[in-house]
CSV table of C-alpha atoms in Angstrom, one decimal:
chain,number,residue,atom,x,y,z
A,13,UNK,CA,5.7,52.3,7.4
A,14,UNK,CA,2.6,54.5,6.5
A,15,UNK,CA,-0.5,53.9,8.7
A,16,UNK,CA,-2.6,51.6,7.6
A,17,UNK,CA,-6.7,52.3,7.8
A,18,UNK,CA,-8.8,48.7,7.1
A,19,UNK,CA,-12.1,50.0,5.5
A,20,UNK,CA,-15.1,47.6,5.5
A,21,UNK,CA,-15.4,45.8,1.8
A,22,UNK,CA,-17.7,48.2,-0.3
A,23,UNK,CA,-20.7,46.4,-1.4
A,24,UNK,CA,-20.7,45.1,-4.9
A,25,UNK,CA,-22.6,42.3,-7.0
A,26,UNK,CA,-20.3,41.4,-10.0
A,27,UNK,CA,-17.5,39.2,-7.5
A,28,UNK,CA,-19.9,36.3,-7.9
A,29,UNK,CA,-18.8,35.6,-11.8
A,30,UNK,CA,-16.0,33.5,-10.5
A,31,UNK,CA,-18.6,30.9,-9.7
A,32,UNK,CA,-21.0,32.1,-12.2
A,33,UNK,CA,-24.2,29.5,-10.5
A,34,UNK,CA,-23.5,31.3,-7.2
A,35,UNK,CA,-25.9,34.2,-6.4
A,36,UNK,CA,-23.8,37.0,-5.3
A,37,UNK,CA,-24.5,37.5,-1.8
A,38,UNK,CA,-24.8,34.1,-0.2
A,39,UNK,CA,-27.3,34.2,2.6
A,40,UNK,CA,-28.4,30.8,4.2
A,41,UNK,CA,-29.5,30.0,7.5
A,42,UNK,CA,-29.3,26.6,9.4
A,43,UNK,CA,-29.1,25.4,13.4
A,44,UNK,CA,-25.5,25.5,12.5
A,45,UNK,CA,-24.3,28.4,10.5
A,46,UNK,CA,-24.7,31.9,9.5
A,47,UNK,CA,-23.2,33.1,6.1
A,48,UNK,CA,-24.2,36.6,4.6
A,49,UNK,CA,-21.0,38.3,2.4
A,50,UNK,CA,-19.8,38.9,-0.7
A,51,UNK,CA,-17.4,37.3,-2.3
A,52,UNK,CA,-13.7,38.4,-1.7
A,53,UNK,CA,-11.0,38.9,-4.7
A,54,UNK,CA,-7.2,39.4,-4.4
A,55,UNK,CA,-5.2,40.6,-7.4
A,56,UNK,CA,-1.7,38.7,-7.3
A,57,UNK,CA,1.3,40.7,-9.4
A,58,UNK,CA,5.0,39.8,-10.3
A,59,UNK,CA,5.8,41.9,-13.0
A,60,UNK,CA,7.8,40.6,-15.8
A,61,UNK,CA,11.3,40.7,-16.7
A,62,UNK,CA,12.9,42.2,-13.4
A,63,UNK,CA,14.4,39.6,-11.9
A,64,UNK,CA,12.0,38.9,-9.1
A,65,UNK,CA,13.3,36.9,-6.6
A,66,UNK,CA,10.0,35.0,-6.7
A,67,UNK,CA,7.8,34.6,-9.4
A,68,UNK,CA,11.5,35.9,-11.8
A,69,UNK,CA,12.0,32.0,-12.8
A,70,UNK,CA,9.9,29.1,-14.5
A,71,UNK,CA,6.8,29.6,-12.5
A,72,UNK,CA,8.3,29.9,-8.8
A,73,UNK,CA,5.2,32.2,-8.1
A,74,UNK,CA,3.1,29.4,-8.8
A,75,UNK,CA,2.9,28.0,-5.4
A,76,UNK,CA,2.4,31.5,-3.9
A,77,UNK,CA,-1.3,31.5,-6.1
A,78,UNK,CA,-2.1,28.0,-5.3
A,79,UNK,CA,-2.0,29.2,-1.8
A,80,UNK,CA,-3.4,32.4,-2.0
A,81,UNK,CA,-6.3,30.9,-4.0
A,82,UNK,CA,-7.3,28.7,-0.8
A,83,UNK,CA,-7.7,31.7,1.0
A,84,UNK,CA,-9.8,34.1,-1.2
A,85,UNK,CA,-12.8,33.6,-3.0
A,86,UNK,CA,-11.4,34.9,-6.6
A,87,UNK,CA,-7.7,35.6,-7.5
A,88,UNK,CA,-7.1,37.1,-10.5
A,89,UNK,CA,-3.3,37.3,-11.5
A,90,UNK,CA,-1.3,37.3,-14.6
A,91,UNK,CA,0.9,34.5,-17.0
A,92,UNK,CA,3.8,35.3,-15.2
A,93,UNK,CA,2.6,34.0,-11.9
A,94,UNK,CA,0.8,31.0,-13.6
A,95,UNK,CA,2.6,30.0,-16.2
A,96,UNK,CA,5.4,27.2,-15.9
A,97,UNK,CA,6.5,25.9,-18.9
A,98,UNK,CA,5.5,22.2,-19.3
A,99,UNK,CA,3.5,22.5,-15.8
A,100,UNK,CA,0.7,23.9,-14.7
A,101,UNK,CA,-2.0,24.0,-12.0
A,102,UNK,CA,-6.1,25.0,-12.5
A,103,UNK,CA,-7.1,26.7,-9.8
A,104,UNK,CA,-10.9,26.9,-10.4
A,105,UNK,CA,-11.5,30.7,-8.4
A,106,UNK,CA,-8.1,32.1,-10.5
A,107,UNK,CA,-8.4,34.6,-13.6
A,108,UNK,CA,-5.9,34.6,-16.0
A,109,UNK,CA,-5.5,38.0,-17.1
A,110,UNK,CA,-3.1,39.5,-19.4
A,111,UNK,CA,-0.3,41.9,-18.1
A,112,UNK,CA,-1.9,44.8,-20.5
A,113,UNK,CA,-5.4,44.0,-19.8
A,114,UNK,CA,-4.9,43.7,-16.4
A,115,UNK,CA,-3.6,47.3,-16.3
A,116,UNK,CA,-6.6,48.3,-18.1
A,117,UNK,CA,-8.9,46.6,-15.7
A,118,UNK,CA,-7.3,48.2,-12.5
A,119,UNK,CA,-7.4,51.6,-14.4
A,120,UNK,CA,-11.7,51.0,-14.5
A,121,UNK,CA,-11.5,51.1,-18.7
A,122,UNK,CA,-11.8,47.5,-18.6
A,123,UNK,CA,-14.0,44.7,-17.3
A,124,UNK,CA,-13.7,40.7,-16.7
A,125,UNK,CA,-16.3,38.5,-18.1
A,126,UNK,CA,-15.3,34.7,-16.9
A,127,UNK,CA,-16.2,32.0,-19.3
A,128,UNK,CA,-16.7,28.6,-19.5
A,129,UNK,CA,-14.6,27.7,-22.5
A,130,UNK,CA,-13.0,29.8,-25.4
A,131,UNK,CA,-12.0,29.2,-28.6
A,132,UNK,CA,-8.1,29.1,-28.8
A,133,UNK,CA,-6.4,29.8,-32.1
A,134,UNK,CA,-2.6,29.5,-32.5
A,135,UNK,CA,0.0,31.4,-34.0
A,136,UNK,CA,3.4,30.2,-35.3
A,137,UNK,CA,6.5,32.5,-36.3
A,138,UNK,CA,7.7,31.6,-39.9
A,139,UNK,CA,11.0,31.5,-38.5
A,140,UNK,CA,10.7,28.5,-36.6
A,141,UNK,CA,12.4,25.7,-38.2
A,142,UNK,CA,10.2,22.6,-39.5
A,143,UNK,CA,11.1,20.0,-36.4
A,144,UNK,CA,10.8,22.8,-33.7
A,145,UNK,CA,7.2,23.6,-35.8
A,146,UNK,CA,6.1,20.1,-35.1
A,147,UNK,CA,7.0,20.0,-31.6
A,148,UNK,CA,4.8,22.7,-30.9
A,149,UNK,CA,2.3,21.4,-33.0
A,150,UNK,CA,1.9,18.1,-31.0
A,151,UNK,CA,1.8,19.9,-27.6
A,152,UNK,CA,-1.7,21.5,-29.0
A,153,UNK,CA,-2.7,18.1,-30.1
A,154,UNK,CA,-1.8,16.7,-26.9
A,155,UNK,CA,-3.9,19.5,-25.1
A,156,UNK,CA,-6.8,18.7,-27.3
A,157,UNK,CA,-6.3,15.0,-26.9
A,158,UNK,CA,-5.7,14.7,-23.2
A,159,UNK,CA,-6.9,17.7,-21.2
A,160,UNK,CA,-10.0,18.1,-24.1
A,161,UNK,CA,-8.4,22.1,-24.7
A,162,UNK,CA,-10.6,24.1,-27.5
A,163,UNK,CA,-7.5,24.7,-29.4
A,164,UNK,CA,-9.5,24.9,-32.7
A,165,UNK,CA,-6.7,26.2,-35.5
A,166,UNK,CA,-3.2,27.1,-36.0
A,167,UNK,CA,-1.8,29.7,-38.4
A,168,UNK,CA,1.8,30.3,-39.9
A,169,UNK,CA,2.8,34.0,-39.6
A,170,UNK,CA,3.4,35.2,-43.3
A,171,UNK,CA,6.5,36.7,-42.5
A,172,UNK,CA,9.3,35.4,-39.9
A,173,UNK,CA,8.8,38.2,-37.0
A,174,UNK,CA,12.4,38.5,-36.1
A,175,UNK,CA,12.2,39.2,-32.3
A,176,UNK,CA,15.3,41.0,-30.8
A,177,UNK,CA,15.8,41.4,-26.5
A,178,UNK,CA,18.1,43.1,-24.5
A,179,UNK,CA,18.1,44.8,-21.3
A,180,UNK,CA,16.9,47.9,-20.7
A,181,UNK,CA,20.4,49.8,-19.1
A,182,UNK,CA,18.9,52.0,-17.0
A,183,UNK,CA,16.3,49.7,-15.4
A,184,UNK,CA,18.1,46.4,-15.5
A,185,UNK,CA,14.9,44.9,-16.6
A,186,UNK,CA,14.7,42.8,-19.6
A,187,UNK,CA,12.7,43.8,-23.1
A,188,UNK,CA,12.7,43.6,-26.4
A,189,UNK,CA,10.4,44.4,-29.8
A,190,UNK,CA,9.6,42.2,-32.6
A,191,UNK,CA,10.6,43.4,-36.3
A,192,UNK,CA,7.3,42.7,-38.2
A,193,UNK,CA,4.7,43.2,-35.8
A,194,UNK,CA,2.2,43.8,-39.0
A,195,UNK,CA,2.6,39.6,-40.0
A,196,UNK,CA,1.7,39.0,-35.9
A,197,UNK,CA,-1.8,41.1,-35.9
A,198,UNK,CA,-2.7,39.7,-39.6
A,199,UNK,CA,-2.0,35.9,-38.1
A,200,UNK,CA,-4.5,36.7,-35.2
A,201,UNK,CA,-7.1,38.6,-37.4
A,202,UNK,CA,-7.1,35.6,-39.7
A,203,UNK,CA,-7.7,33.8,-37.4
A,204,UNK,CA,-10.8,35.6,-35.7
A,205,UNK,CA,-12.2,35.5,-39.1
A,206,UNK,CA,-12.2,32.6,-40.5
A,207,UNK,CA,-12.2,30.3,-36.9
A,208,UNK,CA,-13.5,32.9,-34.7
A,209,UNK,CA,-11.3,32.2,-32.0
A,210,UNK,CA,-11.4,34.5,-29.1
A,211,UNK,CA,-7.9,33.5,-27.4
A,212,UNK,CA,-4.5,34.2,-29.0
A,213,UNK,CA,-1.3,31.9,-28.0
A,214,UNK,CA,1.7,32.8,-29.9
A,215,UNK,CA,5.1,30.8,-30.6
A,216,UNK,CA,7.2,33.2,-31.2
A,217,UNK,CA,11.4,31.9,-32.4
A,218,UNK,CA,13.5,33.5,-30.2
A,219,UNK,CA,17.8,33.8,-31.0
A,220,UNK,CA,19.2,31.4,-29.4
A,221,UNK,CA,21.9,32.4,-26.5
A,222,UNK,CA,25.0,31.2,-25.7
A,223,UNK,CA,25.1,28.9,-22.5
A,224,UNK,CA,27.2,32.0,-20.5
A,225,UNK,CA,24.2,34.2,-21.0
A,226,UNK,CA,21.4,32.3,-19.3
A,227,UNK,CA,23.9,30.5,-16.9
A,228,UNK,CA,22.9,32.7,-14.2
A,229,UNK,CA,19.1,32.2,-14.7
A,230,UNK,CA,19.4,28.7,-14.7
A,231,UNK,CA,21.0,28.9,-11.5
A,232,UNK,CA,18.4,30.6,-10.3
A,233,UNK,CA,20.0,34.3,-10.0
A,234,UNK,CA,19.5,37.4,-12.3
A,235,UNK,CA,16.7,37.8,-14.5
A,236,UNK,CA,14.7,36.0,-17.5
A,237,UNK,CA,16.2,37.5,-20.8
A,238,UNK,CA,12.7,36.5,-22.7
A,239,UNK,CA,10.2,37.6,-20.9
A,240,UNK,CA,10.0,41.6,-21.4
A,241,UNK,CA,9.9,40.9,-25.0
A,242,UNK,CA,7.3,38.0,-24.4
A,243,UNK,CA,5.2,40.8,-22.8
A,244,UNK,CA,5.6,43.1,-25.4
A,245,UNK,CA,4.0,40.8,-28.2
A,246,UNK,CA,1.2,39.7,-25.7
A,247,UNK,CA,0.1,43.4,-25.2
A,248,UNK,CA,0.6,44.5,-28.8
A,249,UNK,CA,-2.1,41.9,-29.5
A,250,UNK,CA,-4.0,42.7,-26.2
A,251,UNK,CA,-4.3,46.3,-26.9
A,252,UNK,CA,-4.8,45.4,-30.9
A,253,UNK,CA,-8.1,42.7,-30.4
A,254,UNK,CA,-9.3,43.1,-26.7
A,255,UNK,CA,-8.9,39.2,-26.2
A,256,UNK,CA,-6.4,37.0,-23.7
A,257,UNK,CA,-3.3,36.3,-25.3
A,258,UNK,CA,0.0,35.1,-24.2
A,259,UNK,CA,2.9,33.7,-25.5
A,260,UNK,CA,5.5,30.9,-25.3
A,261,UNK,CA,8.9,31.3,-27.2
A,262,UNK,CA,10.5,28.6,-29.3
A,263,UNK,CA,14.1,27.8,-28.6
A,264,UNK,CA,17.0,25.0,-29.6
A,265,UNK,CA,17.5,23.0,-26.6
A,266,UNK,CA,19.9,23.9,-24.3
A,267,UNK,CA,23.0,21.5,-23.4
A,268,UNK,CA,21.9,19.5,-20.0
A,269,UNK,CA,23.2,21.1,-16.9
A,270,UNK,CA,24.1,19.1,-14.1
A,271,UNK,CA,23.8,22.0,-11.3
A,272,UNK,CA,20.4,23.5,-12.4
A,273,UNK,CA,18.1,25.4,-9.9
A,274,UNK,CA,14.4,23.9,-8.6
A,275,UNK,CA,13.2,27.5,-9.8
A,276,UNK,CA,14.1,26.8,-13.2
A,277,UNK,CA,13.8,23.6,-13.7
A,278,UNK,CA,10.6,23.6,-15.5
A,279,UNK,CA,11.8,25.0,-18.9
A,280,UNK,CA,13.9,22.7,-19.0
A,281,UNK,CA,12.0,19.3,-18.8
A,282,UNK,CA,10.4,19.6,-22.5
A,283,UNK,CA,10.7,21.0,-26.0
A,284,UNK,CA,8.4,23.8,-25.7
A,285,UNK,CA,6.9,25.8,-23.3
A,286,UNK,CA,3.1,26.1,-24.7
A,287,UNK,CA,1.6,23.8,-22.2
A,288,UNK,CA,1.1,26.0,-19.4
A,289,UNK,CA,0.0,28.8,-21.8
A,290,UNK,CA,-3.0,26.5,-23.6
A,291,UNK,CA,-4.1,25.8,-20.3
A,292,UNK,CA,-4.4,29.5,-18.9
A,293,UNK,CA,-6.2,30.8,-22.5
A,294,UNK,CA,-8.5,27.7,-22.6
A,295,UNK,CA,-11.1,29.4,-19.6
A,296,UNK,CA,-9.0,33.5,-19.5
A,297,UNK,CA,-12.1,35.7,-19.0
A,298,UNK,CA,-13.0,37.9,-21.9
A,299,UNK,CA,-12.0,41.5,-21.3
A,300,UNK,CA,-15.2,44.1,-21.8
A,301,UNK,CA,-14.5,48.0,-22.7
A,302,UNK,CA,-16.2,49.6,-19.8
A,303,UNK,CA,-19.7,51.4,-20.3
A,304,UNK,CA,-20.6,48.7,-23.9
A,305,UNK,CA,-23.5,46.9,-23.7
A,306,UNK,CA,-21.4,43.9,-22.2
A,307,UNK,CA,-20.0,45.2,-18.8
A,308,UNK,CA,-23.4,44.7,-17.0
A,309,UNK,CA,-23.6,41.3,-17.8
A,310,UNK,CA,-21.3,39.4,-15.6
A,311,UNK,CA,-18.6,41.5,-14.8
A,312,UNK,CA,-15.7,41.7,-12.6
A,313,UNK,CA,-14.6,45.4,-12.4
A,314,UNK,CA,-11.6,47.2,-10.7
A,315,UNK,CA,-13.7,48.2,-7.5
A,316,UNK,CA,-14.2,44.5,-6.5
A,317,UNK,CA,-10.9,44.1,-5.5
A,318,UNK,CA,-10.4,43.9,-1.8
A,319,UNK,CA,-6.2,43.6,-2.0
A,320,UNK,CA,-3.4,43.8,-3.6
A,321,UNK,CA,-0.4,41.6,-3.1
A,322,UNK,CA,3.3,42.3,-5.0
A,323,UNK,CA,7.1,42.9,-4.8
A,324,UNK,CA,7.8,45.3,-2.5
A,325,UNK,CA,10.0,47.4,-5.0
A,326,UNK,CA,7.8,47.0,-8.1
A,327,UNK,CA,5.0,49.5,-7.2
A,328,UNK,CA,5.8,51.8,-10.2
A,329,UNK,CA,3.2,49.6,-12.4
A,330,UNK,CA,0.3,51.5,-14.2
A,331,UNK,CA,-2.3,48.7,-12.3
A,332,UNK,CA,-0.8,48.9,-9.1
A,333,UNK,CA,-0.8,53.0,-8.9
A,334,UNK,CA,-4.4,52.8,-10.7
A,335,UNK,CA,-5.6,50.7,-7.4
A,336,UNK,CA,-3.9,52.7,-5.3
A,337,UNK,CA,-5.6,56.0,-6.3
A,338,UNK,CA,-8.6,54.2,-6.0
A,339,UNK,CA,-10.6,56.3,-3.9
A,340,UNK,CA,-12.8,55.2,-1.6
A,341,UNK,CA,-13.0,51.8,-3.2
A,342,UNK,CA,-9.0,51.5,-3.0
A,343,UNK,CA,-8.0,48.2,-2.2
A,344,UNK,CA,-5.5,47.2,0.7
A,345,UNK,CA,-2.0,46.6,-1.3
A,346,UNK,CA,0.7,44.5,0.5
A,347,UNK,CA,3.6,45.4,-0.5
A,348,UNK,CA,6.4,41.4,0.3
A,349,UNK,CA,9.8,42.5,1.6
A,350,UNK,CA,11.4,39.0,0.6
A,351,UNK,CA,10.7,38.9,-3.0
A,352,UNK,CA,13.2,41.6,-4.0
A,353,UNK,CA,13.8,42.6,-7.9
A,354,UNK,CA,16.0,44.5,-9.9
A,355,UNK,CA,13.7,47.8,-9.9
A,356,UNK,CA,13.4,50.6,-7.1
A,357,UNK,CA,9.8,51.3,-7.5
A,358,UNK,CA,8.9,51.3,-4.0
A,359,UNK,CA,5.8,52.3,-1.9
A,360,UNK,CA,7.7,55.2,0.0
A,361,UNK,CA,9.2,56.8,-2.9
A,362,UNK,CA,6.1,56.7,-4.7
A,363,UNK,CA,4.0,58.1,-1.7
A,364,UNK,CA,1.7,55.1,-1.7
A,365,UNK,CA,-0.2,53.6,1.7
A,366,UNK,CA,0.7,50.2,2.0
A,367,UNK,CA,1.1,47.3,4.3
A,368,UNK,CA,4.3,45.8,4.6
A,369,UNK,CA,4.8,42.4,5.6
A,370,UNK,CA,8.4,39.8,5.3
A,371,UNK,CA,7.0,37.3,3.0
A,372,UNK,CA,4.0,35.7,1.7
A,373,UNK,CA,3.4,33.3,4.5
A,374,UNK,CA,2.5,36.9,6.5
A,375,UNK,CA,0.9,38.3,3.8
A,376,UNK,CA,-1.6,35.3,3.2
A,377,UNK,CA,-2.1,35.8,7.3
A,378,UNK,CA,-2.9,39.3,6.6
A,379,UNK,CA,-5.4,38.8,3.7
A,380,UNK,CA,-7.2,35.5,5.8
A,381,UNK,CA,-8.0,38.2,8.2
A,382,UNK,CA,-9.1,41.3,6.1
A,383,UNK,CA,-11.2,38.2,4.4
A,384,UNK,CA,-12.6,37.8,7.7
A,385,UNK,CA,-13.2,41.3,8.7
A,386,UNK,CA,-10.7,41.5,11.2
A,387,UNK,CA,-7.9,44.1,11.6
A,388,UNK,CA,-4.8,42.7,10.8
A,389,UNK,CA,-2.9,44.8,13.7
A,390,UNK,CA,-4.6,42.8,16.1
A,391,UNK,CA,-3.0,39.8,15.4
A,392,UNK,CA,0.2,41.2,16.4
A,393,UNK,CA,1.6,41.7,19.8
A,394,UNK,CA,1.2,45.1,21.4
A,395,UNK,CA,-0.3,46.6,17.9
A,396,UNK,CA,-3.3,48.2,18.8
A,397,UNK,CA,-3.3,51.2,20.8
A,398,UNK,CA,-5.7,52.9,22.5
A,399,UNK,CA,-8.5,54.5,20.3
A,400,UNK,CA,-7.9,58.1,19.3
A,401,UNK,CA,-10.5,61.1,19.4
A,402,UNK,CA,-10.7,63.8,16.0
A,403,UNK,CA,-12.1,67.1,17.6
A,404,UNK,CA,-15.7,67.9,15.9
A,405,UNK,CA,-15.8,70.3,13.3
A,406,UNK,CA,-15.1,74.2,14.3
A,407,UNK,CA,-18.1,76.1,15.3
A,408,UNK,CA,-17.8,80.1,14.9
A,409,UNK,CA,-13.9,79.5,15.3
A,410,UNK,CA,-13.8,77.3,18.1
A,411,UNK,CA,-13.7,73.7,18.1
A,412,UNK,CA,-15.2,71.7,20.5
A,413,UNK,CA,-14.3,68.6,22.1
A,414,UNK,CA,-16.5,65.0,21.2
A,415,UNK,CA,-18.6,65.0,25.3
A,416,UNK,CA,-19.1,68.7,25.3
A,417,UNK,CA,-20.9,68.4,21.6
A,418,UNK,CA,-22.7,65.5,23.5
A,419,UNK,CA,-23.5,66.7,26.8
């Protein structure tokens, strides 16, 4: 395990926009109390596709946030860890970002602007059939109805968008591509023009498997077919518009299975799985190219983030290696042992300094303390050693020791 070096957070006065009322450094005095820090903000990943033992099924991660998002003061994490088909859970201090903007974001192109509301246009394949249409059409009305979601306007793609998956052989990981990516981007930019929406959730129909294909998923084991493709439509419209997006695929009901796995159960209790993504869009925060006129106004940016929390084999990622050559404002990354995935990306092959813990109930320990200032080491029996001495610099070739320089 590399050594791990707990730096004091840097100063900063942009973690405050996940309470946007709430001054950023939070001073107040009384007989009984004494608060003066910033903020503290955890980024949460379980990448996409891979087969993640937690957070590879119908929202398993969710719990895993709700917790987390006790502890720290902003999470921001992704539709993968949030989303759960027909449920879903607002946490008020969690950021929904999107898988490509929150690459962006860690890389310090992008910024997070939280919001109150947006606007939240929606896009249907042409190749969904009529009833499955209507299905997804009443799960916005219900949002708009019963939760009072800003879903403002739906649009029909102009040309069915074909969407093909497979997995990729040499990383086990699922993907995919959609045929007519053109009829996609001119569905959202109709939208933005004539509804001005500013949050993008698409319904894409996806080919229908046979039940021995997603027999293992449903038992909970191997990995979810949709969801690399579902992640390359949501960053082809990321990258396209700047705005959140995500998506939600359309598919015939499957046959009722009397052995089904808890971590899969949630796709499986409704026609559509839209729900959870209306929910997340509804308050995502906007996502500001660094250095416009925008990124001083309410900000989060990449060098507020105190830690880092994923798989301990998926640390290949473009945003986790972006934090991690962070600098002096690099955040402490905790790499889980438990959730295991179909990738070999780990810390030690990729020469990264990490802490490694067994599972999230340690790693949750580990941020509570770093939260609190406290070494995480010390926590543990027998973990800190006695304090080391670095010689002072060499002077005319000769080095000399810390009392001498003091004497």
């Amino acid at each position: 395990m590399a050594s791990l070096t707990l730096n004091p957070p840097t100063p900063s006065l942009s973690l405050s926009r996940c309470f946007p009322k709430k001054p950023t450094i939070s001073c107040s005095f009384t007989s009984q109390s004494h608060k003066c820090k910033r903020e503290y903000t955890s980024v949460m990943i379980v990448p996409t596709g891979i087969g993640a033992a937690i957070g590879g099924f119908a929202g398993d991660a969710l719990p895993v946030a709700r917790a987390l998002s006790s502890v720290v003061d902003c999470l921001i994490t992704h539709p993968n860890v949030l989303n759960a088909a027909m449920l879903y859970w607002p946490m008020p201090n969690a950021l929904y970002v999107e898988g490509y903007a929150l690459d962006r974001f860690a890389e310090g192109l992008w910024a997070l602007q939280p919001v109150h509301q947006n606007r939240v246009g929606l896009v249907l394949d042409a190749g969904i059939e009529q009833e499955l249409q209507v299905r997804q059409l009443q799960v916005a009305d219900a949002a708009r109805a019963s939760l009072g979601l800003p879903v403002v306007e739906y649009i029909v793609t102009d040309t069915p968008l074909k969407v093909e998956k497979w997995v990729d052989p040499e990383t086990g990981q699922s993907t995919g591509r959609i045929k007519h990516p053109d009829s996609l981007l001119r569905a959202v930019q109709t939208l933005m023009n004539r509804s001005k929406v500013n949050a993008i959730a698409v319904v894409g129909r996806f080919p229908d498997d046979d039940t021995d294909d997603v027999d293992d998923y449903r038992q909970g084991m191997g990995i979810d077919l949709l969801a690399g493709v579902e992640a390359v439509i949501s960053h082809l419209v990321v990258k396209e518009f700047q705005i959140p997006c995500a998506h939600a695929p359309a598919l015939a009901p499957l046959t009722m299975s009397l052995s089904l796995s808890p971590k899969s159960a949630a796709e499986e209790i409704g026609y559509t799985f839209l729900p959870c993504v209306l929910a997340g869009l509804s308050n995502a925060p906007q996502y500001m190219v660094m250095h416009s006129e925008s990124t001083d106004k309410g900000c989060i940016v990449a060098r507020d983030v105190d830690s880092l929390i994923l798989p301990k084999d998926a640390c290949g990622g473009a945003g986790t290696l972006a934090f991690a050559r962070n600098g002096k404002n690099k955040p402490l990354i905790i790499a889980v042992e438990e959730n295991e995935t179909v990738l070999d990306d780990t810390a030690d092959k990729l020469g990264l300094e990490v802490l490694h813990v067994s599972n999230y109930w340690e790693a949750i320990g580990v941020i509570a303390a770093h939260k609190a200032g406290i070494d995480p080491y010390s926590l543990r029996r027998n973990k800190i050693l006695n304090i080391g001495c670095t010689p002072c610099m060499p002077v005319n070739g000769h080095s000399i020791s810390r009392e001498r320089a003091i004497s």
